[in-house]
Short mmCIF file of N, CA and C in Angstrom, two decimals:
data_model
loop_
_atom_site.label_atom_id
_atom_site.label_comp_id
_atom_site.label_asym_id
_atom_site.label_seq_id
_atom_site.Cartn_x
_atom_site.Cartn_y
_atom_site.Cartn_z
N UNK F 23 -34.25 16.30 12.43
CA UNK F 23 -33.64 17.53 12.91
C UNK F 23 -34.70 18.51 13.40
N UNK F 24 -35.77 18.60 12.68
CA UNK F 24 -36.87 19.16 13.29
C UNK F 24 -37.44 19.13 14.25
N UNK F 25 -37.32 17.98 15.06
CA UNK F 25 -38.00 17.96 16.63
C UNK F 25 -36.72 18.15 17.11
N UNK F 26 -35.14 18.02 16.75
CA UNK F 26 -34.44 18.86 17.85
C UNK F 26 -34.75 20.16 18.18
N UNK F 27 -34.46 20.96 16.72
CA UNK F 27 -35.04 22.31 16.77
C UNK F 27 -36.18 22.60 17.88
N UNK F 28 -37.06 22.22 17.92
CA UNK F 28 -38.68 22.29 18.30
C UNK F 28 -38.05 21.82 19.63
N UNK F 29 -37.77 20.65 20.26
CA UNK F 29 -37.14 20.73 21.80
C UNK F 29 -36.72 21.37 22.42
N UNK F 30 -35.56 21.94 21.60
CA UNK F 30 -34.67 23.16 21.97
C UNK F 30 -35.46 24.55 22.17
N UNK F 31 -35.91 24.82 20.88
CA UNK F 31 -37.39 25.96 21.25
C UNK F 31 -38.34 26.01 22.51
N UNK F 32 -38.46 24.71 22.46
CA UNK F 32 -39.60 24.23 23.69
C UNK F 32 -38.89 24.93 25.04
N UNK F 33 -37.60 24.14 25.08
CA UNK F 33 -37.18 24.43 26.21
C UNK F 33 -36.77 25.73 26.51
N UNK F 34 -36.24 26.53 25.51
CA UNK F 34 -36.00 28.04 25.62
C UNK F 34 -37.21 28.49 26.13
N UNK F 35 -38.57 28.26 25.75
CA UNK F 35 -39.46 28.82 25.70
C UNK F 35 -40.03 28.91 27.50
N UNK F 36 -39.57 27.76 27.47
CA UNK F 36 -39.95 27.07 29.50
C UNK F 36 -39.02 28.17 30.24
N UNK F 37 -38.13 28.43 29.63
CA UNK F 37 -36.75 29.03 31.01
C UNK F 37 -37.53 30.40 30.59
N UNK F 38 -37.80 30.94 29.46
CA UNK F 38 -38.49 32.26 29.59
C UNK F 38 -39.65 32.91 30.17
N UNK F 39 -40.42 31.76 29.83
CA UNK F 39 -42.16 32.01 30.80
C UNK F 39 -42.53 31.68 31.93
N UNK F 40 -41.36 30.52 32.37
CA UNK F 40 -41.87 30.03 33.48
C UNK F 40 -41.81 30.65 34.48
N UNK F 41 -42.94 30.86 35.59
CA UNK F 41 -42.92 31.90 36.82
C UNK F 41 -41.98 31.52 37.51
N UNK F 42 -41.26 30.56 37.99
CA UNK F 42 -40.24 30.57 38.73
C UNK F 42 -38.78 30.44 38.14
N UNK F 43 -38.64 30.34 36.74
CA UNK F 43 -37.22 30.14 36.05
C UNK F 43 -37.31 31.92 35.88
N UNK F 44 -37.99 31.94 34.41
CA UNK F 44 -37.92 33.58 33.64
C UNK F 44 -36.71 34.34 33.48
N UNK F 45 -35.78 33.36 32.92
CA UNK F 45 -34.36 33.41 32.60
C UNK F 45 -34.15 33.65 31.30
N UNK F 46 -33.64 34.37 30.45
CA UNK F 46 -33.30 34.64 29.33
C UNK F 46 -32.09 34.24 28.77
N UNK F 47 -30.63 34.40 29.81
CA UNK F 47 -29.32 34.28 29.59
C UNK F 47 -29.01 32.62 29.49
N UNK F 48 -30.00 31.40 29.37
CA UNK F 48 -29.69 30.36 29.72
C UNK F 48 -29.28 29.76 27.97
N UNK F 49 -28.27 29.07 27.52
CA UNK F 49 -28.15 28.96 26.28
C UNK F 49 -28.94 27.23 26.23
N UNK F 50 -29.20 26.44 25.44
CA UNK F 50 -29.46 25.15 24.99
C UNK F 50 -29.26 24.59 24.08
N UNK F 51 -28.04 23.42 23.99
CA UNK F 51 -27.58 23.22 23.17
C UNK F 51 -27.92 21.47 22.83
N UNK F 52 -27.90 21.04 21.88
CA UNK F 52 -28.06 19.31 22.48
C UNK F 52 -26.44 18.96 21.53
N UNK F 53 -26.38 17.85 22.51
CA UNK F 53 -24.86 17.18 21.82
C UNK F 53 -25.35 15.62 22.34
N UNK F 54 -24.83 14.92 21.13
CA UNK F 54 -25.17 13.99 20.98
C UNK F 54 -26.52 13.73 21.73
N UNK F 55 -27.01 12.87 22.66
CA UNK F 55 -28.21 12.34 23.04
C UNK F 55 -28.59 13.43 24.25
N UNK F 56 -28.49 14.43 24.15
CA UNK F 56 -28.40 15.15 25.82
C UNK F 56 -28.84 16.23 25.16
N UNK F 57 -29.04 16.70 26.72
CA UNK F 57 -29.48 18.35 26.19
C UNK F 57 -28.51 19.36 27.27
N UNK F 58 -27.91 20.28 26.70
CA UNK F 58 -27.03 20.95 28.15
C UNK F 58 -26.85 21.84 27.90
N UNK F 59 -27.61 22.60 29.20
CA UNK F 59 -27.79 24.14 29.85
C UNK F 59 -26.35 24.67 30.21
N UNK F 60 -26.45 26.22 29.70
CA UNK F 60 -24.77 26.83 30.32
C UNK F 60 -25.76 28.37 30.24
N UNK F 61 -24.52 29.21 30.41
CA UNK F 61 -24.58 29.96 30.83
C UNK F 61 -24.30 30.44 32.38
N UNK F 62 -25.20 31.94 33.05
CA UNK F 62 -24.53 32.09 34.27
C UNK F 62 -25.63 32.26 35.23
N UNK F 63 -25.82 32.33 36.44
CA UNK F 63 -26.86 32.71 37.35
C UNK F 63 -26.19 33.58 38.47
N UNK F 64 -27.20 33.55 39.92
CA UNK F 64 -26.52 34.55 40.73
C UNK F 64 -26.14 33.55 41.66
N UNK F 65 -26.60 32.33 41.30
CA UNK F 65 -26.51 31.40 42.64
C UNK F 65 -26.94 29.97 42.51
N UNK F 66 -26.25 29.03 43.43
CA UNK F 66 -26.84 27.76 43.04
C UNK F 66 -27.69 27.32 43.30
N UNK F 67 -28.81 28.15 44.25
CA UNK F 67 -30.03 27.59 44.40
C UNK F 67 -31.34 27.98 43.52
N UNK F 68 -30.68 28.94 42.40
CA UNK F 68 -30.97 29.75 41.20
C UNK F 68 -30.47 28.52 40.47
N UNK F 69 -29.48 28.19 39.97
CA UNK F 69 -28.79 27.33 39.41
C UNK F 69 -30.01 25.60 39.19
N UNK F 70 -30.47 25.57 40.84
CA UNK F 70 -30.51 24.15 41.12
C UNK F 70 -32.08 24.28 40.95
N UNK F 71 -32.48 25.19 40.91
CA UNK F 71 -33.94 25.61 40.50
C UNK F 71 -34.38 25.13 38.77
N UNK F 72 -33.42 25.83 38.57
CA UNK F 72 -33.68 25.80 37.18
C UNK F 72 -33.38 24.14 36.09
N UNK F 73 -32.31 23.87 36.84
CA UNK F 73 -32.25 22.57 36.24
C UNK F 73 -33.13 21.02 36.83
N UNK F 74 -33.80 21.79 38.09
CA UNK F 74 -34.63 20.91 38.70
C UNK F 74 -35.92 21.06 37.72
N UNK F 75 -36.75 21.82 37.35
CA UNK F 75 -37.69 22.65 36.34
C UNK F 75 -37.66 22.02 35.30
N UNK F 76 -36.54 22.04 34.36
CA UNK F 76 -36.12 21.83 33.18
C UNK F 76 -36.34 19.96 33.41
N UNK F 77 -35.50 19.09 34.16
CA UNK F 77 -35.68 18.03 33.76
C UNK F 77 -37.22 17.34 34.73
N UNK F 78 -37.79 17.68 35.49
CA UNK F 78 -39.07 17.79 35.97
C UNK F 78 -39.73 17.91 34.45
N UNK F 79 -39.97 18.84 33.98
CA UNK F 79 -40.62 19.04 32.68
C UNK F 79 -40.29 17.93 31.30
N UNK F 80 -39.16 17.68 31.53
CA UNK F 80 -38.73 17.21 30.55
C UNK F 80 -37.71 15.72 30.88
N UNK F 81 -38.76 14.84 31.83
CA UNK F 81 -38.29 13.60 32.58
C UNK F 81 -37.38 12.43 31.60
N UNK F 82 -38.09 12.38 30.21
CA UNK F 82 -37.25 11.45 29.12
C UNK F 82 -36.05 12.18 28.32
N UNK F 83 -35.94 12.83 28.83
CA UNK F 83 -34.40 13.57 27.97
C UNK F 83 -33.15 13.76 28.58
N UNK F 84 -31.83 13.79 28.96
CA UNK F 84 -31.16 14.01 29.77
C UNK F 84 -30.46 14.94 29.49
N UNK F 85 -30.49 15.68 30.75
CA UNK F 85 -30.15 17.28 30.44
C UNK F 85 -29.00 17.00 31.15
N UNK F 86 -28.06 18.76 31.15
CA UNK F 86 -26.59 17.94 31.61
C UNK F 86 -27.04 19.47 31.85
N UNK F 87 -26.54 19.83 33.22
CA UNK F 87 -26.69 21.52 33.69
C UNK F 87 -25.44 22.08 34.22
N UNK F 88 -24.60 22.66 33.18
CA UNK F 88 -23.41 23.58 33.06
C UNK F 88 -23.72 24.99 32.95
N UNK F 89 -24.70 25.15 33.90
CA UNK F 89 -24.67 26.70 34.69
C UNK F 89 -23.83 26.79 35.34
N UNK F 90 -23.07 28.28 35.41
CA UNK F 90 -22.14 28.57 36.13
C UNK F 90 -22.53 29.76 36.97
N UNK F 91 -21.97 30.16 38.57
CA UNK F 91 -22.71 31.47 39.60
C UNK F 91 -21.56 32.49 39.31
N UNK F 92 -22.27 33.29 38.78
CA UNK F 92 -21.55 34.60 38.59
C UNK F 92 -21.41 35.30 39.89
N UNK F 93 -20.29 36.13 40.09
CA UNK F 93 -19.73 36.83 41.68
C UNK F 93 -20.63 37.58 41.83
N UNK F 94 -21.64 37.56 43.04
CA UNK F 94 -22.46 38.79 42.82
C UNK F 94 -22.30 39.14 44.54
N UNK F 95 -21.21 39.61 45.05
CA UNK F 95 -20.74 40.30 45.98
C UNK F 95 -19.42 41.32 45.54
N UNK F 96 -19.61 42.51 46.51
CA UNK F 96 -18.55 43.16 45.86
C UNK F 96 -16.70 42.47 46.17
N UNK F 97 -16.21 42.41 45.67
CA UNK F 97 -14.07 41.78 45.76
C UNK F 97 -14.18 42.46 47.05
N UNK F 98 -13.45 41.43 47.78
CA UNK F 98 -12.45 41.60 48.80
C UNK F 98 -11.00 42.35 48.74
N UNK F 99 -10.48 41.89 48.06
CA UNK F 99 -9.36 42.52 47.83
C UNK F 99 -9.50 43.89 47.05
N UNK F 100 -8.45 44.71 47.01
CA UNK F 100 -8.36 46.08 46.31
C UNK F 100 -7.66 46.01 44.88
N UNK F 101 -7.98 46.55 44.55
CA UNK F 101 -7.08 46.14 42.86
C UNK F 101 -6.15 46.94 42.55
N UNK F 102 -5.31 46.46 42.36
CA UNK F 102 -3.93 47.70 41.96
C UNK F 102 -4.03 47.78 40.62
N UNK F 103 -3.56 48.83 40.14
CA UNK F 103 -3.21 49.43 38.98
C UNK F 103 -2.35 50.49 39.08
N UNK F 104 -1.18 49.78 37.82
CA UNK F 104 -0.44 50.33 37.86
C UNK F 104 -0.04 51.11 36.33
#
């Protein structure tokens, strides 16, 4: 259980320092034999960055990347309230 821990650390540690990730909001979880990223970004080339990084770094492990792109334009539509 200890080198999961320590993987998981590892990898938190990569999405935080690394000059081109430096992501904080990314969670890491492992289930069964995998390792899988969630959380949100602004975009999928943000998205595709990061999980390119992660298994680049980490070629013998299989990561599963369930990042999701948060709306970062303002709504089209108007919102009623009533």
């Amino acid at each position: 259980m200890t080198n999961q821990i320590d993987l998981e650390a590892e990898i938190q540690r990569l999405l935080t320092e690394h000059d081109r990730i430096a992501e904080q909001g990314i969670t890491v979880q492992r289930r069964e034999h995998a390792i899988v990223l969630g959380g949100e970004v602004e975009s999928a080339k943000r998205r595709d960055e990061i999980c390119h990084q992660i298994t680049e770094h980490f070629p013998d492990i299989e990561i599963t990347c369930d990042i999701g792109i948060t709306r970062a334009q303002a709504p089209i539509e108007v919102e009623e309230i009533s």
